Amino acid sequence: MNSDIFSNPQRFADMDAWREEALQLHAAAPVHRIEQPGFRPFWAVIGLDELLEVERQNELFTNEPLPTLASDEALQLQQEANRPQIKTLIHMDDPEHQKYRLLTNDWFKPSSLRSMGHRLEELSDRALATMEQAGGSIDFNKEVAVPYPLDVILAVLGLPEQDYPRMLKFTQELFGATDEDLQPEGYDPAAQAEMIAGFFQYFAELTADRRAHPTGDLATCIANGEIDGAAMPDLETMGYYTIVATAGHDTTSAAMSEGMRLLAAHPEQRELLRRQPDLIPNAVEEMIRFASPVRHFMRTARADTEIAGQPIAKDDWLLLSYPAANVDPRIFEDPLRFDVTRENANRQVAFGYGVHFCLGAHLARLEMQSLFRRLLPRLESVELAGEVTTATASFVSGVKTLPLRYELAAG
Ligand code: HEM
């Protein structure tokens, strides 16, 4: 069976149809050879156990040379533009990757993030106030789910709130390159390289400032980071800011909006959560399982091997499909059912696995738990009030507009 659900950005606009097709693929095999015009052939790894098997063997399956899917044309244009590419944690393999990851690993640990708790409560209060002011109808994505995680990233990096518009543009342009609303002129690698250059400038100034005036924020940690006893090289320093700024934003926004969409579509699940708020952490896992906003990462096989009995040749490209693995019917019973009591919801793999496991997973969970803990007791009713749209991008995408009608109980 062949399919364009992995490579065609338009297919991500309708996730119900996308998941149905993923289920058909699951019925056939956990690993598929995909040959689509304009793309180098690759193996789509959709079985959850098989995906973990690939992630676990990070020396056999590497992130280099290309950790995300790119069409032949995009690769050609990038080569012609001939500018330095961003180098971030996800472009690296061990031992280099480990050295870079260690610089900030502790910063994202639950014990370190405890100090963020107060800020998250403030932002959850702000989200509720926004909904109160909107008076019963809102685009939840635009007004709540986009600002909240971006405010968190600014707090994490130690940047002022007035830098919000600049950071918003950066994350949306970087990930929404194939979405016509987010990138009306179409994908233009030269324009993208220019946008990235602007950010390099911004982050270079930040680095100079935090070297001269260190504080306790993550920007200080990155600016003063050393690798093998020497200052981190410029390209890698910029890559570090870039990945924190971008990886933690659109992903979490998409998961928040998907969570709210599911609650609006399933009033009985919402009522259950209102009666039993201790289910919220499990509900958040279930929301993230559905959202799976990181649509894929790529790996390259370094030797002849096999996955699920399927021979894989040295240099073959493999696509890890997180949204497909998260509806693997061998793991999740009735996988298209939203069930906040699902016993194994925390087996979802939306954050990946192994050495590249999402650095911000704990933070993202805390954000969503805080938001829904604050909103749910006040949310008397909520329903969809128009068309829900989803960004058309094959790397990171999710809900783009979420019009809601709702009633809030008196506070
Ligand atoms: C629901 C929200 C999020 C999802 C679904 C998500 C998903 C992912 C995935 C799938 C990976 C790659 C894992 C792998 O290759 O096995 C990843 C890596 C990463 N994420 Fe997240 N992420 C989210 C939120 C965040 C946040 C809030 C931050 C930081 C503030 C963050 C920072 C990172 C970083 C730095 C990496 C690279 C780690 C490495 O390569 O070592 N993410 N994320």
Tab-separated table of N, CA and C and ligand atoms in Angstrom, residues 55 63 88-92 97 101 108 153 156 240 243-245 247-249 251-253 255 288 292-294 297 299 320 322 349-361 363-365 367-368, ligand 1:
chain	number	residue	atom	x	y	z
A	55	GLU	N	14.132	4.358	17.617
A	55	GLU	CA	14.641	5.446	18.481
A	55	GLU	C	15.685	4.929	19.479
A	63	ASN	N	20.245	10.809	13.292
A	63	ASN	CA	19.512	12.012	12.855
A	63	ASN	C	20.221	12.682	11.678
A	88	THR	N	20.875	22.330	15.347
A	88	THR	CA	20.288	22.239	16.686
A	88	THR	C	20.459	20.817	17.210
A	89	LEU	N	19.959	20.592	18.436
A	89	LEU	CA	20.050	19.253	19.030
A	89	LEU	C	19.529	18.171	18.100
A	90	ILE	N	18.450	18.480	17.377
A	90	ILE	CA	17.871	17.420	16.553
A	90	ILE	C	18.684	17.138	15.285
A	91	HIS	N	19.665	17.997	14.983
A	91	HIS	CA	20.535	17.722	13.828
A	91	HIS	C	21.779	16.940	14.239
A	92	MET	N	21.934	16.686	15.543
A	92	MET	CA	23.183	16.085	16.041
A	92	MET	C	22.978	14.637	16.455
A	97	HIS	N	25.820	15.219	20.325
A	97	HIS	CA	24.488	15.546	20.825
A	97	HIS	C	24.444	15.534	22.348
A	101	ARG	N	23.271	18.479	24.804
A	101	ARG	CA	22.032	18.276	25.575
A	101	ARG	C	22.298	18.480	27.070
A	108	PHE	N	15.558	21.643	32.562
A	108	PHE	CA	14.195	21.200	32.233
A	108	PHE	C	13.685	20.099	33.152
A	153	ILE	N	7.670	30.411	27.008
A	153	ILE	CA	9.016	30.396	26.412
A	153	ILE	C	9.767	31.686	26.731
A	156	VAL	N	10.929	31.363	30.199
A	156	VAL	CA	12.022	30.388	30.307
A	156	VAL	C	13.339	31.021	29.847
A	240	TYR	N	20.632	26.604	19.449
A	240	TYR	CA	20.081	26.273	20.763
A	240	TYR	C	18.905	27.185	21.100
A	243	ILE	N	15.937	26.263	18.803
A	243	ILE	CA	15.135	25.066	19.098
A	243	ILE	C	14.278	25.277	20.335
A	244	VAL	N	14.793	25.965	21.332
A	244	VAL	CA	13.972	26.187	22.526
A	244	VAL	C	12.787	27.097	22.170
A	245	ALA	N	13.083	28.174	21.423
A	245	ALA	CA	12.024	29.130	21.089
A	245	ALA	C	10.942	28.490	20.226
A	247	ALA	N	10.575	24.897	19.290
A	247	ALA	CA	10.058	23.560	19.620
A	247	ALA	C	9.029	23.619	20.725
A	248	GLY	N	9.168	24.615	21.609
A	248	GLY	CA	8.262	24.664	22.746
A	248	GLY	C	6.999	25.460	22.487
A	249	HIS	N	6.870	26.047	21.306
A	249	HIS	CA	5.717	26.927	21.108
A	249	HIS	C	4.565	26.277	20.337
A	251	THR	N	4.087	23.435	19.090
A	251	THR	CA	3.736	22.091	19.555
A	251	THR	C	2.738	22.159	20.708
A	252	THR	N	3.074	22.963	21.713
A	252	THR	CA	2.228	23.026	22.909
A	252	THR	C	0.902	23.725	22.587
A	253	SER	N	0.956	24.772	21.740
A	253	SER	CA	-0.293	25.433	21.324
A	253	SER	C	-1.219	24.417	20.668
A	255	ALA	N	-1.307	21.217	21.015
A	255	ALA	CA	-1.824	20.224	21.957
A	255	ALA	C	-2.923	20.827	22.835
A	288	ILE	N	-2.663	14.788	24.217
A	288	ILE	CA	-1.389	14.850	23.481
A	288	ILE	C	-1.299	13.679	22.497
A	292	SER	N	-0.530	14.886	18.727
A	292	SER	CA	0.736	14.497	18.077
A	292	SER	C	1.217	15.577	17.103
A	293	PRO	N	1.492	16.784	17.604
A	293	PRO	CA	1.767	17.896	16.689
A	293	PRO	C	3.078	17.767	15.924
A	294	VAL	N	4.048	17.013	16.494
A	294	VAL	CA	5.249	16.724	15.692
A	294	VAL	C	4.871	15.538	14.810
A	297	PHE	N	9.842	12.687	12.567
A	297	PHE	CA	11.271	12.973	12.446
A	297	PHE	C	11.854	11.884	11.555
A	299	ARG	N	15.193	9.392	10.319
A	299	ARG	CA	16.441	8.760	10.728
A	299	ARG	C	17.076	8.145	9.482
A	320	LEU	N	9.729	8.486	11.199
A	320	LEU	CA	9.052	8.062	12.423
A	320	LEU	C	7.736	8.826	12.503
A	322	TYR	N	4.846	9.853	14.500
A	322	TYR	CA	4.284	9.889	15.857
A	322	TYR	C	2.749	9.827	15.856
A	349	VAL	N	3.458	8.366	22.310
A	349	VAL	CA	4.863	8.657	21.980
A	349	VAL	C	5.028	10.016	21.291
A	350	ALA	N	4.100	10.940	21.550
A	350	ALA	CA	4.174	12.248	20.873
A	350	ALA	C	5.447	13.013	21.212
A	351	PHE	N	6.087	12.683	22.344
A	351	PHE	CA	7.333	13.358	22.731
A	351	PHE	C	8.568	12.577	22.265
A	352	GLY	N	8.370	11.541	21.479
A	352	GLY	CA	9.508	10.737	21.035
A	352	GLY	C	10.014	9.837	22.142
A	353	TYR	N	11.276	9.433	21.983
A	353	TYR	CA	11.826	8.437	22.915
A	353	TYR	C	13.341	8.438	22.786
A	354	GLY	N	14.013	7.948	23.836
A	354	GLY	CA	15.463	7.742	23.730
A	354	GLY	C	16.249	9.024	23.929
A	355	VAL	N	17.422	9.088	23.306
A	355	VAL	CA	18.338	10.195	23.607
A	355	VAL	C	17.791	11.558	23.175
A	356	HIS	N	16.898	11.563	22.182
A	356	HIS	CA	16.332	12.840	21.726
A	356	HIS	C	14.981	13.135	22.367
A	357	PHE	N	14.554	12.288	23.321
A	357	PHE	CA	13.243	12.492	23.962
A	357	PHE	C	13.054	13.979	24.278
A	358	CYS	N	11.868	14.474	23.972
A	358	CYS	CA	11.594	15.912	24.094
A	358	CYS	C	12.086	16.489	25.424
A	359	LEU	N	12.915	17.486	25.302
A	359	LEU	CA	13.482	18.143	26.482
A	359	LEU	C	12.387	18.882	27.258
A	360	GLY	N	11.381	19.349	26.549
A	360	GLY	CA	10.340	20.168	27.192
A	360	GLY	C	9.084	19.385	27.557
A	361	ALA	N	9.142	18.053	27.544
A	361	ALA	CA	7.927	17.250	27.769
A	361	ALA	C	7.283	17.572	29.118
A	363	LEU	N	7.587	20.258	30.930
A	363	LEU	CA	7.065	21.624	30.911
A	363	LEU	C	5.727	21.683	30.164
A	364	ALA	N	5.665	21.033	28.997
A	364	ALA	CA	4.431	21.045	28.201
A	364	ALA	C	3.283	20.427	28.997
A	365	ARG	N	3.560	19.334	29.686
A	365	ARG	CA	2.514	18.684	30.495
A	365	ARG	C	2.037	19.620	31.607
A	367	GLU	N	2.096	22.841	31.664
A	367	GLU	CA	1.318	23.953	31.096
A	367	GLU	C	-0.125	23.523	30.856
A	368	MET	N	-0.275	22.360	30.239
A	368	MET	CA	-1.630	21.910	29.893
A	368	MET	C	-2.431	21.572	31.147
B	1	HEM	C1	3.064	19.056	23.379
B	1	HEM	C2	4.221	19.666	23.225
B	1	HEM	C3	5.457	19.046	22.617
B	1	HEM	C4	5.585	17.949	21.795
B	1	HEM	C5	4.484	17.035	21.276
B	1	HEM	C6	7.002	17.801	21.507
B	1	HEM	C7	7.546	16.786	20.736
B	1	HEM	C8	8.882	16.576	20.524
B	1	HEM	C9	9.444	15.477	19.764
B	1	HEM	C10	8.655	14.391	19.045
B	1	HEM	C11	10.801	15.597	19.801
B	1	HEM	C12	11.825	14.667	19.142
B	1	HEM	C13	12.002	13.450	20.012
B	1	HEM	C14	12.726	12.310	19.363
B	1	HEM	O1	13.446	12.505	18.356
B	1	HEM	O2	12.610	11.192	19.883
B	1	HEM	C15	11.099	16.780	20.568
B	1	HEM	C16	12.376	17.255	20.807
B	1	HEM	C17	12.621	18.418	21.473
B	1	HEM	N1	11.705	19.241	22.122
B	1	HEM	FE1	9.724	18.973	22.241
B	1	HEM	N2	7.686	18.802	22.143
B	1	HEM	C18	6.786	19.578	22.839
B	1	HEM	C19	7.078	20.671	23.651
B	1	HEM	C20	8.351	21.152	23.896
B	1	HEM	C21	8.673	22.255	24.788
B	1	HEM	C22	7.665	23.011	25.661
B	1	HEM	C23	10.028	22.464	24.680
B	1	HEM	C24	10.929	23.464	25.349
B	1	HEM	C25	10.589	24.564	25.911
B	1	HEM	C26	10.545	21.470	23.754
B	1	HEM	C27	11.866	21.348	23.408
B	1	HEM	C28	12.396	20.302	22.679
B	1	HEM	C29	13.816	20.162	22.384
B	1	HEM	C30	14.933	21.108	22.821
B	1	HEM	C31	13.958	18.970	21.622
B	1	HEM	C32	15.258	18.381	21.047
B	1	HEM	C33	15.762	17.315	21.987
B	1	HEM	C34	16.977	16.562	21.456
B	1	HEM	O3	17.137	16.426	20.239
B	1	HEM	O4	17.762	16.099	22.294
B	1	HEM	N3	9.506	20.696	23.300
B	1	HEM	N4	9.921	17.355	21.019
